Amino acid sequence: GQQVMQIPQYQHVQEGEDFTTYCNSSTTLSNIQWYKQRPGGHPVFLIQLVKSGEVKKQKRLTFQFGEAKKNSSLHITATQTTDVGTYFCAGRKGIGNEKLTFGTGTRLTIIP
Amino acid sequence: DAGVIQSPRHEVTEMGQEVTLRCKPISGHNSLFWYRQTMMRGLELLIYFNNNVPIDDSGMPEDRFSAKMPNASFSTLKIQPSEPRDSAVYFCADSLGNQPQHFGDGTRLSIL
């Protein structure tokens, strides 16, 4: 079945440093979504990428969708303590398919 | 809008007991998903419904697990009999078609 892997599994960064998490799917995706889960919370939607090679920005967050639509990345510039949490990518295989396959997640810890 | 509502928030019970988790989706959102989250296995999709009909239950671990959606505003996930390895956080999420998923606060289940 479809697998979505993320690296790294854990990342500890000094506040103000940059952070990147990478997402790789075993199959081509129709689109990919990113979610953030704060400690003790639930996943919250951040963004969706649909087009091959697409790049979207949300303030300090930059999201990319690979040309082959099998990988994606999330980059955070100048991390802040509010960025703490686990970041998940989630891929959708077919356009008419509501099912998402969530990645393994990257847990980000910020050292003040 | 109150969002996706799950109950109970916490459940502690002894192995062998029946456990019923409940979910009320956002009005009008026609897809409903049940996930299980553990440290070892991450966020796993158990089953999802579209317009109250089960579409994919391939993630349901075994016959001890069952899920129903008798109407558009209510779903249950039942475990009978429960076992210690079922301990996890169970999330219900919904979406409108292919739109982003909205997660409930989850039920933290502990089976002793």
Coordinates of C-alpha atoms in Angstrom, one line a residue:
Chain A
G1 CA 0.0 0.0 0.0
Q2 CA 0.9 3.6 -0.2
Q3 CA 3.5 4.8 2.3
V4 CA 4.5 8.3 3.2
M5 CA 7.8 8.8 5.1
Q6 CA 9.1 11.9 6.7
I7 CA 12.6 12.8 7.8
P8 CA 13.9 13.6 10.3
Q9 CA 11.7 12.0 12.9
Y10 CA 12.9 14.5 15.5
Q11 CA 14.6 17.9 15.3
H12 CA 15.9 20.1 18.0
V13 CA 16.9 23.6 17.0
Q14 CA 18.0 26.7 18.7
E15 CA 15.4 29.5 18.6
G16 CA 16.1 31.6 15.5
E17 CA 17.5 28.7 13.5
D18 CA 15.9 27.4 10.4
F19 CA 14.1 24.0 10.2
T20 CA 13.2 21.7 7.3
T21 CA 11.2 18.5 7.2
Y22 CA 11.0 16.3 4.1
C23 CA 8.2 14.1 3.0
N24 CA 8.4 11.2 0.5
S25 CA 5.7 9.1 -1.0
S26 CA 6.0 5.6 -2.5
T27 CA 3.4 6.6 -5.1
T28 CA 2.5 9.7 -7.1
L29 CA 0.1 12.0 -5.3
S30 CA -2.7 14.1 -6.7
N31 CA -2.1 16.6 -3.9
I32 CA -0.4 16.9 -0.6
Q33 CA -1.5 18.6 2.6
W34 CA 0.5 19.7 5.7
Y35 CA -0.8 19.6 9.3
K36 CA 0.6 20.8 12.6
Q37 CA -0.1 19.1 15.9
R38 CA 0.9 20.9 19.1
P39 CA 1.8 18.8 22.1
G40 CA -1.4 17.4 23.6
G41 CA -3.4 18.7 20.7
H42 CA -4.9 17.5 17.5
P43 CA -3.7 17.9 13.9
V44 CA -4.6 21.3 12.4
F45 CA -4.5 21.9 8.6
L46 CA -1.8 24.3 7.4
I47 CA -1.8 24.2 3.6
Q48 CA -2.6 22.1 0.4
L49 CA -0.3 21.8 -2.6
V50 CA -1.7 20.6 -5.9
K51 CA 0.5 21.5 -8.8
S52 CA 3.8 19.9 -9.8
G53 CA 6.7 22.1 -8.5
E54 CA 4.3 24.3 -6.6
V55 CA 5.7 26.6 -3.9
K56 CA 3.6 28.4 -1.3
K57 CA 4.5 30.6 1.6
Q58 CA 2.8 31.4 4.9
K59 CA 4.8 34.1 6.7
R60 CA 8.0 32.2 7.8
L61 CA 6.8 28.8 6.4
T62 CA 7.6 27.7 2.9
F63 CA 6.0 24.6 1.3
Q64 CA 7.2 22.9 -1.8
F65 CA 5.7 20.1 -3.9
G66 CA 8.1 18.1 -6.0
E67 CA 8.1 18.0 -9.8
A68 CA 7.2 14.3 -9.8
K69 CA 4.5 14.9 -7.2
K70 CA 6.1 12.2 -4.9
N71 CA 7.8 14.5 -2.4
S72 CA 7.3 17.7 -0.5
S73 CA 9.1 19.8 2.0
L74 CA 8.3 22.4 4.7
H75 CA 10.9 25.0 5.7
I76 CA 10.5 27.3 8.6
T77 CA 12.8 30.4 8.7
A78 CA 13.9 31.7 12.1
T79 CA 12.0 29.4 14.3
Q80 CA 10.1 30.7 17.3
T81 CA 8.9 28.8 20.4
T82 CA 5.4 28.9 19.0
D83 CA 6.6 26.6 16.2
V84 CA 6.9 23.6 18.6
G85 CA 4.9 20.6 17.6
T86 CA 4.8 17.7 15.1
Y87 CA 4.5 18.5 11.5
F88 CA 2.7 15.9 9.3
C89 CA 2.4 15.7 5.5
A90 CA -0.6 13.9 4.2
G91 CA -0.9 12.6 0.6
R92 CA -4.0 12.0 -1.5
K93 CA -3.6 9.4 -4.2
G94 CA -6.6 10.1 -6.4
I95 CA -8.5 13.3 -7.3
G96 CA -11.9 11.9 -6.3
N97 CA -10.5 10.1 -3.2
E98 CA -11.1 11.6 0.2
K99 CA -8.6 9.4 1.9
L100 CA -5.4 10.9 3.1
T101 CA -2.3 8.9 4.0
F102 CA -0.4 10.7 6.8
G103 CA 3.3 10.7 7.0
T104 CA 5.3 9.6 10.0
G105 CA 5.7 13.2 11.2
T106 CA 8.6 15.3 12.4
R107 CA 8.6 16.5 16.0
L108 CA 10.2 19.9 16.3
T109 CA 11.6 21.1 19.6
I110 CA 12.8 24.6 20.1
I111 CA 15.6 25.4 22.5
P112 CA 15.0 29.0 23.8
Chain B
D1 CA -19.3 26.4 14.7
A2 CA -18.2 24.0 17.5
G3 CA -16.1 21.9 15.2
V4 CA -15.8 18.2 15.4
I5 CA -16.9 17.0 18.8
Q6 CA -15.7 13.8 20.3
S7 CA -16.6 12.1 23.6
P8 CA -15.4 11.1 26.0
R9 CA -12.1 13.0 26.1
H10 CA -10.6 10.4 28.4
E11 CA -11.5 6.8 29.0
V12 CA -9.9 4.4 31.4
T13 CA -11.2 0.9 31.6
E14 CA -10.2 -2.7 32.2
M15 CA -9.4 -5.1 29.5
G16 CA -12.3 -7.1 28.3
Q17 CA -14.7 -4.2 28.6
E18 CA -16.6 -2.7 25.7
V19 CA -15.5 0.8 24.8
T20 CA -17.6 3.2 22.6
L21 CA -16.1 6.4 21.2
R22 CA -18.4 9.0 19.8
C23 CA -18.1 11.7 17.2
K24 CA -20.3 14.5 16.0
P25 CA -19.0 16.0 12.7
I26 CA -19.4 19.6 11.5
S27 CA -22.9 20.0 10.0
G28 CA -22.7 19.5 6.2
H29 CA -19.4 17.8 6.1
N30 CA -20.0 14.6 4.3
S31 CA -16.8 12.6 4.9
L32 CA -15.9 11.2 8.3
F33 CA -12.6 9.6 9.4
W34 CA -11.5 7.6 12.4
Y35 CA -7.8 7.6 13.2
R36 CA -5.7 6.0 15.9
Q37 CA -2.5 7.7 17.1
T38 CA 0.3 6.0 19.0
M39 CA 4.0 6.7 19.5
M40 CA 5.0 3.4 17.8
R41 CA 2.6 3.5 14.8
G42 CA 1.9 7.2 14.3
L43 CA -1.4 8.4 12.9
E44 CA -3.3 5.5 11.3
L45 CA -6.6 5.7 9.4
L46 CA -8.9 3.1 10.7
I47 CA -12.0 3.7 8.6
Y48 CA -13.8 6.4 6.7
F49 CA -17.3 7.1 5.6
N50 CA -18.7 9.2 2.8
N51 CA -22.3 10.2 3.1
N52 CA -22.7 7.8 6.0
V53 CA -21.5 4.8 4.0
P54 CA -18.3 3.1 5.0
I55 CA -15.9 3.4 2.0
D56 CA -12.6 2.0 3.3
D57 CA -12.2 -0.1 6.5
S58 CA -8.9 -1.6 5.6
G59 CA -7.2 0.0 8.5
M60 CA -9.5 -1.6 11.1
P61 CA -7.1 -3.8 13.2
E62 CA -9.4 -6.8 13.7
D63 CA -12.9 -7.9 14.3
R64 CA -12.9 -6.4 17.8
F65 CA -13.2 -3.0 16.2
S66 CA -16.4 -1.8 14.5
A67 CA -17.7 1.6 13.4
K68 CA -21.1 2.9 12.5
M69 CA -22.5 6.1 11.1
P70 CA -26.3 5.8 11.5
N71 CA -26.8 9.4 10.3
A72 CA -24.9 12.5 9.1
S73 CA -24.5 13.9 12.5
F74 CA -23.2 10.9 14.5
S75 CA -20.6 8.2 14.4
T76 CA -19.3 5.6 16.8
L77 CA -16.2 3.5 17.1
K78 CA -16.6 0.4 19.3
I79 CA -14.0 -1.9 20.7
Q80 CA -15.3 -5.2 22.1
P81 CA -13.5 -6.7 24.0
S82 CA -10.8 -4.2 24.6
E83 CA -7.2 -5.1 25.1
P84 CA -4.2 -3.1 26.6
R85 CA -2.7 -2.8 23.1
D86 CA -5.7 -0.7 22.1
S87 CA -4.5 2.1 24.3
A88 CA -4.0 5.2 22.1
V89 CA -5.5 8.5 21.2
Y90 CA -8.4 8.1 18.8
F91 CA -9.3 11.0 16.6
C92 CA -12.4 11.6 14.5
A93 CA -12.0 14.0 11.6
D94 CA -14.3 15.2 8.9
S95 CA -14.2 17.0 5.6
L96 CA -16.4 18.4 2.9
G97 CA -15.4 16.3 -0.1
N98 CA -11.7 16.8 -0.9
Q99 CA -11.3 19.8 1.3
P100 CA -8.9 19.8 4.3
Q101 CA -9.8 17.6 7.3
H102 CA -10.9 19.0 10.6
F103 CA -10.0 17.0 13.6
G104 CA -11.7 16.6 17.0
D105 CA -9.8 16.9 20.2
G106 CA -9.5 13.1 20.4
T107 CA -10.3 10.5 23.0
R108 CA -7.3 9.3 25.1
L109 CA -8.0 5.7 25.8
S110 CA -6.2 3.6 28.4
I111 CA -7.0 -0.1 28.8
L112 CA -5.6 -1.6 32.0

